[in-house]
JSON list of C-alpha atoms in Angstrom, two decimals:
[
{"chain": "J", "resi": 455, "resn": "MET", "atom": "CA", "xyz": [40.99, 128.95, 181.21]},
{"chain": "J", "resi": 456, "resn": "ALA", "atom": "CA", "xyz": [42.95, 126.02, 179.74]},
{"chain": "J", "resi": 457, "resn": "ARG", "atom": "CA", "xyz": [46.50, 125.57, 180.96]},
{"chain": "J", "resi": 458, "resn": "THR", "atom": "CA", "xyz": [49.48, 124.26, 179.08]},
{"chain": "J", "resi": 459, "resn": "VAL", "atom": "CA", "xyz": [50.66, 120.79, 180.04]},
{"chain": "J", "resi": 460, "resn": "GLY", "atom": "CA", "xyz": [54.43, 121.06, 180.44]},
{"chain": "J", "resi": 461, "resn": "ILE", "atom": "CA", "xyz": [55.75, 117.72, 179.22]},
{"chain": "J", "resi": 462, "resn": "GLY", "atom": "CA", "xyz": [58.86, 116.44, 180.97]},
{"chain": "J", "resi": 463, "resn": "ILE", "atom": "CA", "xyz": [59.21, 119.39, 183.37]},
{"chain": "J", "resi": 464, "resn": "GLN", "atom": "CA", "xyz": [60.53, 118.06, 186.67]},
{"chain": "J", "resi": 465, "resn": "ASP", "atom": "CA", "xyz": [61.06, 121.38, 188.47]},
{"chain": "J", "resi": 466, "resn": "PHE", "atom": "CA", "xyz": [58.10, 122.22, 190.72]},
{"chain": "J", "resi": 467, "resn": "GLY", "atom": "CA", "xyz": [58.85, 125.96, 190.76]},
{"chain": "J", "resi": 468, "resn": "LYS", "atom": "CA", "xyz": [59.03, 126.14, 186.98]},
{"chain": "J", "resi": 469, "resn": "ILE", "atom": "CA", "xyz": [55.59, 124.50, 186.68]},
{"chain": "J", "resi": 470, "resn": "ILE", "atom": "CA", "xyz": [54.01, 126.85, 189.22]},
{"chain": "J", "resi": 471, "resn": "GLU", "atom": "CA", "xyz": [55.71, 130.05, 188.01]},
{"chain": "J", "resi": 472, "resn": "ASN", "atom": "CA", "xyz": [54.74, 129.38, 184.40]},
{"chain": "J", "resi": 473, "resn": "ARG", "atom": "CA", "xyz": [51.20, 128.42, 185.42]},
{"chain": "J", "resi": 474, "resn": "TYR", "atom": "CA", "xyz": [51.43, 125.05, 183.70]},
{"chain": "J", "resi": 475, "resn": "PHE", "atom": "CA", "xyz": [48.80, 122.45, 184.46]},
{"chain": "J", "resi": 476, "resn": "TYR", "atom": "CA", "xyz": [49.60, 120.83, 187.82]},
{"chain": "J", "resi": 477, "resn": "VAL", "atom": "CA", "xyz": [47.77, 118.10, 189.71]},
{"chain": "J", "resi": 478, "resn": "ASP", "atom": "CA", "xyz": [48.09, 119.16, 193.36]},
{"chain": "J", "resi": 479, "resn": "LYS", "atom": "CA", "xyz": [50.17, 116.52, 195.14]},
{"chain": "J", "resi": 480, "resn": "THR", "atom": "CA", "xyz": [51.19, 118.76, 198.04]},
{"chain": "J", "resi": 481, "resn": "HIS", "atom": "CA", "xyz": [49.13, 116.67, 200.45]},
{"chain": "J", "resi": 482, "resn": "PHE", "atom": "CA", "xyz": [52.06, 114.25, 200.14]},
{"chain": "J", "resi": 483, "resn": "ILE", "atom": "CA", "xyz": [54.16, 116.73, 202.15]},
{"chain": "J", "resi": 484, "resn": "LYS", "atom": "CA", "xyz": [51.70, 116.65, 205.06]},
{"chain": "J", "resi": 485, "resn": "GLU", "atom": "CA", "xyz": [51.26, 112.89, 204.87]},
{"chain": "J", "resi": 486, "resn": "TRP", "atom": "CA", "xyz": [55.02, 112.29, 204.81]},
{"chain": "J", "resi": 487, "resn": "TRP", "atom": "CA", "xyz": [55.77, 114.86, 207.54]},
{"chain": "J", "resi": 488, "resn": "GLU", "atom": "CA", "xyz": [53.16, 113.43, 209.90]},
{"chain": "J", "resi": 489, "resn": "SER", "atom": "CA", "xyz": [54.32, 109.84, 209.35]},
{"chain": "J", "resi": 490, "resn": "GLY", "atom": "CA", "xyz": [57.38, 110.61, 211.50]},
{"chain": "J", "resi": 491, "resn": "ASP", "atom": "CA", "xyz": [59.49, 108.18, 209.48]},
{"chain": "J", "resi": 492, "resn": "ASP", "atom": "CA", "xyz": [63.25, 108.52, 209.60]},
{"chain": "J", "resi": 493, "resn": "VAL", "atom": "CA", "xyz": [63.56, 106.94, 206.15]},
{"chain": "J", "resi": 494, "resn": "THR", "atom": "CA", "xyz": [61.04, 106.75, 203.32]},
{"chain": "J", "resi": 495, "resn": "LEU", "atom": "CA", "xyz": [61.59, 104.80, 200.12]},
{"chain": "J", "resi": 496, "resn": "ILE", "atom": "CA", "xyz": [59.22, 105.63, 197.30]},
{"chain": "J", "resi": 497, "resn": "THR", "atom": "CA", "xyz": [59.15, 103.01, 194.57]},
{"chain": "J", "resi": 498, "resn": "ARG", "atom": "CA", "xyz": [56.67, 103.67, 191.83]},
{"chain": "J", "resi": 499, "resn": "PRO", "atom": "CA", "xyz": [56.59, 102.92, 188.12]},
{"chain": "J", "resi": 500, "resn": "ARG", "atom": "CA", "xyz": [58.45, 105.09, 185.63]},
{"chain": "J", "resi": 501, "resn": "ARG", "atom": "CA", "xyz": [56.74, 108.41, 184.80]},
{"chain": "J", "resi": 502, "resn": "PHE", "atom": "CA", "xyz": [54.86, 108.43, 188.12]},
{"chain": "J", "resi": 503, "resn": "GLY", "atom": "CA", "xyz": [56.20, 111.85, 189.16]},
{"chain": "J", "resi": 504, "resn": "LYS", "atom": "CA", "xyz": [58.79, 110.88, 191.77]},
{"chain": "J", "resi": 505, "resn": "THR", "atom": "CA", "xyz": [61.32, 113.50, 190.61]},
{"chain": "J", "resi": 506, "resn": "LEU", "atom": "CA", "xyz": [58.67, 116.24, 190.54]},
{"chain": "J", "resi": 507, "resn": "ASN", "atom": "CA", "xyz": [57.57, 115.25, 194.06]},
{"chain": "J", "resi": 508, "resn": "ILE", "atom": "CA", "xyz": [61.18, 115.43, 195.26]},
{"chain": "J", "resi": 509, "resn": "SER", "atom": "CA", "xyz": [61.49, 118.89, 193.69]},
{"chain": "J", "resi": 510, "resn": "MET", "atom": "CA", "xyz": [58.22, 119.95, 195.36]},
{"chain": "J", "resi": 511, "resn": "THR", "atom": "CA", "xyz": [59.39, 118.62, 198.74]},
{"chain": "J", "resi": 512, "resn": "GLU", "atom": "CA", "xyz": [62.77, 120.33, 198.46]},
{"chain": "J", "resi": 513, "resn": "GLN", "atom": "CA", "xyz": [61.21, 123.66, 197.51]},
{"chain": "J", "resi": 514, "resn": "PHE", "atom": "CA", "xyz": [58.74, 123.39, 200.36]},
{"chain": "J", "resi": 515, "resn": "PHE", "atom": "CA", "xyz": [61.23, 122.66, 203.14]},
{"chain": "J", "resi": 516, "resn": "SER", "atom": "CA", "xyz": [64.61, 124.03, 201.99]},
{"chain": "J", "resi": 517, "resn": "VAL", "atom": "CA", "xyz": [66.04, 127.20, 203.48]},
{"chain": "J", "resi": 518, "resn": "LYS", "atom": "CA", "xyz": [67.13, 128.02, 199.91]},
{"chain": "J", "resi": 519, "resn": "TYR", "atom": "CA", "xyz": [63.43, 128.63, 199.20]},
{"chain": "J", "resi": 520, "resn": "ALA", "atom": "CA", "xyz": [62.64, 130.58, 202.38]},
{"chain": "J", "resi": 521, "resn": "GLY", "atom": "CA", "xyz": [60.03, 133.19, 201.64]},
{"chain": "J", "resi": 522, "resn": "ARG", "atom": "CA", "xyz": [58.79, 131.36, 198.55]},
{"chain": "J", "resi": 523, "resn": "GLY", "atom": "CA", "xyz": [55.37, 130.55, 199.93]},
{"chain": "J", "resi": 524, "resn": "ASP", "atom": "CA", "xyz": [54.02, 131.97, 196.67]},
{"chain": "J", "resi": 525, "resn": "LEU", "atom": "CA", "xyz": [54.89, 128.62, 195.08]},
{"chain": "J", "resi": 526, "resn": "PHE", "atom": "CA", "xyz": [52.37, 126.88, 197.35]},
{"chain": "J", "resi": 527, "resn": "GLU", "atom": "CA", "xyz": [49.57, 129.44, 197.62]},
{"chain": "J", "resi": 528, "resn": "GLY", "atom": "CA", "xyz": [46.28, 127.92, 196.54]},
{"chain": "J", "resi": 529, "resn": "LEU", "atom": "CA", "xyz": [47.56, 124.37, 196.97]},
{"chain": "J", "resi": 530, "resn": "SER", "atom": "CA", "xyz": [46.32, 121.97, 199.67]},
{"chain": "J", "resi": 531, "resn": "ILE", "atom": "CA", "xyz": [49.47, 122.21, 201.86]},
{"chain": "J", "resi": 532, "resn": "TRP", "atom": "CA", "xyz": [48.96, 125.98, 202.19]},
{"chain": "J", "resi": 533, "resn": "GLN", "atom": "CA", "xyz": [45.57, 125.63, 203.91]},
{"chain": "J", "resi": 534, "resn": "GLU", "atom": "CA", "xyz": [47.05, 125.01, 207.37]},
{"chain": "J", "resi": 535, "resn": "GLU", "atom": "CA", "xyz": [49.06, 127.67, 209.20]},
{"chain": "J", "resi": 536, "resn": "LYS", "atom": "CA", "xyz": [51.19, 124.91, 210.74]},
{"chain": "J", "resi": 537, "resn": "TYR", "atom": "CA", "xyz": [52.54, 124.04, 207.30]},
{"chain": "J", "resi": 538, "resn": "ARG", "atom": "CA", "xyz": [52.83, 127.60, 206.07]},
{"chain": "J", "resi": 539, "resn": "ALA", "atom": "CA", "xyz": [55.17, 128.15, 209.04]},
{"chain": "J", "resi": 540, "resn": "LEU", "atom": "CA", "xyz": [57.35, 125.18, 207.98]},
{"chain": "J", "resi": 541, "resn": "GLN", "atom": "CA", "xyz": [57.99, 126.41, 204.44]},
{"chain": "J", "resi": 542, "resn": "GLY", "atom": "CA", "xyz": [61.64, 127.24, 203.84]},
{"chain": "J", "resi": 543, "resn": "THR", "atom": "CA", "xyz": [62.86, 126.40, 207.33]},
{"chain": "J", "resi": 544, "resn": "TYR", "atom": "CA", "xyz": [64.96, 123.22, 206.98]},
{"chain": "J", "resi": 545, "resn": "PRO", "atom": "CA", "xyz": [68.38, 122.45, 205.58]},
{"chain": "J", "resi": 546, "resn": "VAL", "atom": "CA", "xyz": [67.91, 120.07, 202.65]},
{"chain": "J", "resi": 547, "resn": "ILE", "atom": "CA", "xyz": [70.43, 117.99, 200.75]},
{"chain": "J", "resi": 548, "resn": "SER", "atom": "CA", "xyz": [68.96, 117.00, 197.41]},
{"chain": "J", "resi": 549, "resn": "LEU", "atom": "CA", "xyz": [70.99, 114.72, 195.18]},
{"chain": "J", "resi": 550, "resn": "SER", "atom": "CA", "xyz": [70.04, 113.01, 191.93]},
{"chain": "J", "resi": 551, "resn": "PHE", "atom": "CA", "xyz": [71.99, 110.16, 190.39]},
{"chain": "J", "resi": 552, "resn": "ALA", "atom": "CA", "xyz": [70.04, 110.48, 187.10]},
{"chain": "J", "resi": 553, "resn": "SER", "atom": "CA", "xyz": [73.16, 111.60, 185.22]},
{"chain": "J", "resi": 554, "resn": "VAL", "atom": "CA", "xyz": [75.32, 108.73, 186.47]},
{"chain": "J", "resi": 555, "resn": "LYS", "atom": "CA", "xyz": [75.08, 106.59, 183.34]},
{"chain": "J", "resi": 556, "resn": "GLU", "atom": "CA", "xyz": [78.67, 105.54, 182.85]},
{"chain": "J", "resi": 557, "resn": "THR", "atom": "CA", "xyz": [79.81, 102.27, 181.30]},
{"chain": "J", "resi": 558, "resn": "ASN", "atom": "CA", "xyz": [82.48, 101.33, 183.85]},
{"chain": "J", "resi": 559, "resn": "TYR", "atom": "CA", "xyz": [83.15, 101.50, 187.57]},
{"chain": "J", "resi": 560, "resn": "ARG", "atom": "CA", "xyz": [85.96, 104.09, 187.39]},
{"chain": "J", "resi": 561, "resn": "ASN", "atom": "CA", "xyz": [83.85, 106.65, 185.51]},
{"chain": "J", "resi": 562, "resn": "THR", "atom": "CA", "xyz": [80.79, 105.93, 187.66]},
{"chain": "J", "resi": 563, "resn": "ARG", "atom": "CA", "xyz": [82.78, 106.54, 190.83]},
{"chain": "J", "resi": 564, "resn": "LYS", "atom": "CA", "xyz": [84.28, 109.74, 189.38]},
{"chain": "J", "resi": 565, "resn": "LYS", "atom": "CA", "xyz": [80.83, 111.05, 188.40]},
{"chain": "J", "resi": 566, "resn": "ILE", "atom": "CA", "xyz": [79.46, 110.37, 191.89]},
{"chain": "J", "resi": 567, "resn": "CYS", "atom": "CA", "xyz": [82.46, 112.13, 193.44]},
{"chain": "J", "resi": 568, "resn": "GLN", "atom": "CA", "xyz": [81.83, 115.11, 191.16]},
{"chain": "J", "resi": 569, "resn": "LEU", "atom": "CA", "xyz": [78.19, 115.27, 192.33]},
{"chain": "J", "resi": 570, "resn": "LEU", "atom": "CA", "xyz": [79.32, 115.17, 195.97]},
{"chain": "J", "resi": 571, "resn": "THR", "atom": "CA", "xyz": [81.91, 117.86, 195.31]},
{"chain": "J", "resi": 572, "resn": "GLU", "atom": "CA", "xyz": [79.21, 120.07, 193.78]},
{"chain": "J", "resi": 573, "resn": "LEU", "atom": "CA", "xyz": [77.11, 119.65, 196.96]},
{"chain": "J", "resi": 574, "resn": "TYR", "atom": "CA", "xyz": [80.06, 120.80, 199.04]},
{"chain": "J", "resi": 575, "resn": "THR", "atom": "CA", "xyz": [80.81, 123.72, 196.71]},
{"chain": "J", "resi": 576, "resn": "ASN", "atom": "CA", "xyz": [77.22, 124.92, 197.19]},
{"chain": "J", "resi": 577, "resn": "CYS", "atom": "CA", "xyz": [77.75, 124.84, 200.95]},
{"chain": "J", "resi": 578, "resn": "GLU", "atom": "CA", "xyz": [81.07, 126.68, 201.15]},
{"chain": "J", "resi": 579, "resn": "PHE", "atom": "CA", "xyz": [79.39, 129.27, 203.38]},
{"chain": "J", "resi": 580, "resn": "LEU", "atom": "CA", "xyz": [79.88, 126.69, 206.15]},
{"chain": "J", "resi": 581, "resn": "LEU", "atom": "CA", "xyz": [83.64, 127.28, 206.01]},
{"chain": "J", "resi": 582, "resn": "GLU", "atom": "CA", "xyz": [83.08, 130.80, 207.33]},
{"chain": "J", "resi": 583, "resn": "SER", "atom": "CA", "xyz": [80.86, 129.68, 210.23]},
{"chain": "J", "resi": 584, "resn": "ASP", "atom": "CA", "xyz": [81.97, 129.10, 213.79]},
{"chain": "J", "resi": 585, "resn": "THR", "atom": "CA", "xyz": [80.18, 125.73, 213.92]},
{"chain": "J", "resi": 586, "resn": "MET", "atom": "CA", "xyz": [82.98, 123.73, 212.33]},
{"chain": "J", "resi": 587, "resn": "ALA", "atom": "CA", "xyz": [86.00, 122.40, 214.21]},
{"chain": "J", "resi": 588, "resn": "GLU", "atom": "CA", "xyz": [89.44, 122.22, 212.59]},
{"chain": "J", "resi": 589, "resn": "GLY", "atom": "CA", "xyz": [88.97, 118.53, 211.74]},
{"chain": "J", "resi": 590, "resn": "ASP", "atom": "CA", "xyz": [85.64, 119.33, 210.10]},
{"chain": "J", "resi": 591, "resn": "LEU", "atom": "CA", "xyz": [87.27, 122.03, 207.98]},
{"chain": "J", "resi": 592, "resn": "ALA", "atom": "CA", "xyz": [89.97, 119.56, 206.89]},
{"chain": "J", "resi": 593, "resn": "PHE", "atom": "CA", "xyz": [87.38, 116.95, 205.93]},
{"chain": "J", "resi": 594, "resn": "PHE", "atom": "CA", "xyz": [85.27, 119.53, 204.08]},
{"chain": "J", "resi": 595, "resn": "ARG", "atom": "CA", "xyz": [88.30, 120.59, 202.04]},
{"chain": "J", "resi": 596, "resn": "SER", "atom": "CA", "xyz": [89.20, 116.95, 201.27]},
{"chain": "J", "resi": 597, "resn": "VAL", "atom": "CA", "xyz": [85.98, 116.41, 199.32]},
{"chain": "J", "resi": 598, "resn": "SER", "atom": "CA", "xyz": [86.94, 116.53, 195.65]},
{"chain": "J", "resi": 599, "resn": "ALA", "atom": "CA", "xyz": [86.48, 114.65, 192.40]},
{"chain": "J", "resi": 600, "resn": "ASP", "atom": "CA", "xyz": [89.62, 112.65, 193.32]},
{"chain": "J", "resi": 601, "resn": "MET", "atom": "CA", "xyz": [88.74, 111.89, 196.96]},
{"chain": "J", "resi": 602, "resn": "ASP", "atom": "CA", "xyz": [89.37, 108.43, 198.37]},
{"chain": "J", "resi": 603, "resn": "ASP", "atom": "CA", "xyz": [86.60, 105.88, 198.95]},
{"chain": "J", "resi": 604, "resn": "VAL", "atom": "CA", "xyz": [86.30, 106.54, 202.68]},
{"chain": "J", "resi": 605, "resn": "THR", "atom": "CA", "xyz": [85.86, 110.28, 202.18]},
{"chain": "J", "resi": 606, "resn": "ALA", "atom": "CA", "xyz": [83.29, 109.68, 199.44]},
{"chain": "J", "resi": 607, "resn": "SER", "atom": "CA", "xyz": [81.34, 107.23, 201.58]},
{"chain": "J", "resi": 608, "resn": "LEU", "atom": "CA", "xyz": [81.16, 109.71, 204.47]},
{"chain": "J", "resi": 609, "resn": "ALA", "atom": "CA", "xyz": [80.54, 112.89, 202.45]},
{"chain": "J", "resi": 610, "resn": "ILE", "atom": "CA", "xyz": [76.74, 113.06, 202.76]},
{"chain": "J", "resi": 611, "resn": "HIS", "atom": "CA", "xyz": [76.81, 112.02, 206.41]},
{"chain": "J", "resi": 612, "resn": "TYR", "atom": "CA", "xyz": [79.28, 114.76, 207.31]},
{"chain": "J", "resi": 613, "resn": "LEU", "atom": "CA", "xyz": [77.60, 117.43, 205.19]},
{"chain": "J", "resi": 614, "resn": "SER", "atom": "CA", "xyz": [74.37, 116.60, 207.00]},
{"chain": "J", "resi": 615, "resn": "LYS", "atom": "CA", "xyz": [76.18, 116.98, 210.34]},
{"chain": "J", "resi": 616, "resn": "TYR", "atom": "CA", "xyz": [77.66, 120.35, 209.30]},
{"chain": "J", "resi": 617, "resn": "LEU", "atom": "CA", "xyz": [74.34, 121.71, 208.05]},
{"chain": "J", "resi": 618, "resn": "SER", "atom": "CA", "xyz": [72.54, 120.50, 211.17]},
{"chain": "J", "resi": 619, "resn": "ALA", "atom": "CA", "xyz": [75.04, 122.28, 213.43]},
{"chain": "J", "resi": 620, "resn": "TYR", "atom": "CA", "xyz": [74.79, 125.46, 211.33]},
{"chain": "J", "resi": 621, "resn": "TYR", "atom": "CA", "xyz": [70.99, 125.63, 211.20]},
{"chain": "J", "resi": 622, "resn": "GLY", "atom": "CA", "xyz": [70.23, 123.92, 214.53]},
{"chain": "J", "resi": 623, "resn": "LYS", "atom": "CA", "xyz": [67.85, 121.47, 212.86]},
{"chain": "J", "resi": 624, "resn": "ARG", "atom": "CA", "xyz": [67.91, 117.97, 211.46]},
{"chain": "J", "resi": 625, "resn": "VAL", "atom": "CA", "xyz": [68.65, 117.80, 207.74]},
{"chain": "J", "resi": 626, "resn": "ILE", "atom": "CA", "xyz": [66.25, 116.42, 205.16]},
{"chain": "J", "resi": 627, "resn": "ILE", "atom": "CA", "xyz": [68.10, 114.29, 202.61]},
{"chain": "J", "resi": 628, "resn": "LEU", "atom": "CA", "xyz": [66.41, 113.63, 199.27]},
{"chain": "J", "resi": 629, "resn": "LEU", "atom": "CA", "xyz": [67.97, 111.09, 196.91]},
{"chain": "J", "resi": 630, "resn": "ASP", "atom": "CA", "xyz": [66.56, 110.66, 193.43]},
{"chain": "J", "resi": 631, "resn": "GLU", "atom": "CA", "xyz": [67.42, 107.99, 190.86]},
{"chain": "J", "resi": 632, "resn": "TYR", "atom": "CA", "xyz": [69.48, 106.21, 193.52]},
{"chain": "J", "resi": 633, "resn": "ASP", "atom": "CA", "xyz": [69.35, 103.02, 191.45]},
{"chain": "J", "resi": 634, "resn": "THR", "atom": "CA", "xyz": [70.60, 104.48, 188.15]},
{"chain": "J", "resi": 635, "resn": "PRO", "atom": "CA", "xyz": [74.30, 103.60, 188.72]},
{"chain": "J", "resi": 636, "resn": "MET", "atom": "CA", "xyz": [73.35, 100.01, 189.66]},
{"chain": "J", "resi": 637, "resn": "GLN", "atom": "CA", "xyz": [71.02, 99.69, 186.64]},
{"chain": "J", "resi": 638, "resn": "GLU", "atom": "CA", "xyz": [73.78, 100.95, 184.34]},
{"chain": "J", "resi": 639, "resn": "ALA", "atom": "CA", "xyz": [76.26, 98.51, 185.89]},
{"chain": "J", "resi": 640, "resn": "TYR", "atom": "CA", "xyz": [73.84, 95.66, 185.26]},
{"chain": "J", "resi": 641, "resn": "VAL", "atom": "CA", "xyz": [73.20, 96.72, 181.65]},
{"chain": "J", "resi": 642, "resn": "HIS", "atom": "CA", "xyz": [76.91, 97.15, 180.91]},
{"chain": "J", "resi": 643, "resn": "GLY", "atom": "CA", "xyz": [78.08, 94.03, 182.69]}
]
C-alpha cells in the first residue's frame, strides 16, 4: 500500500501516527547512545532531516513520551529489549532557535529569553518538588523575558541541574538551529 509523503513535517510522532512514509532512521538512536559521547554536533546540509531526527530522539527518550512505545513499534530501535526499556525514561530539554530571526541584537536577545522562559514554564512542576533549595527556587522564578544576561546564560545549565535532581538521571539536551541567530546577525550586519 502506497503511503503519503508528508512534505515539511518535522514532528516524528505526527509522521508515525498519520502513517506517512518514513525512512527508518531510529538506528541513529542506538548508534548515538552507544557512542558514549557527552556532546555530539551534527552538521549536515539543509534538508537532511536534522530537525526530524531531534524530534525522534526527544520522543524516544523524554519522560513526556513515557509509554509511547507505539511510536517506535516496527522500527529498528524497537528490536532490542534494552532499547525498549529506555523509551520515555530520561528528562530531555529540547530547544530550537529556528524562530530567532530578528534583525537586531535587542530583539534577538529578547526572543531567546522568551524561549528560555517557555522552557521554565513547562517545568513549573519542579517548584512543588522537595528537590529544590530556596536559592534554586529564587533563580527559577527570576527566569523571564526581561532577565539579565547572567541569568539567561545560566538558564539551561540550572534547568538541567533541577531536572536531574528531580528525576535522578542525567538530562539530555537537544539544541536545534543553534546557528540561526548568528546567521541572521551576519545577514543583517
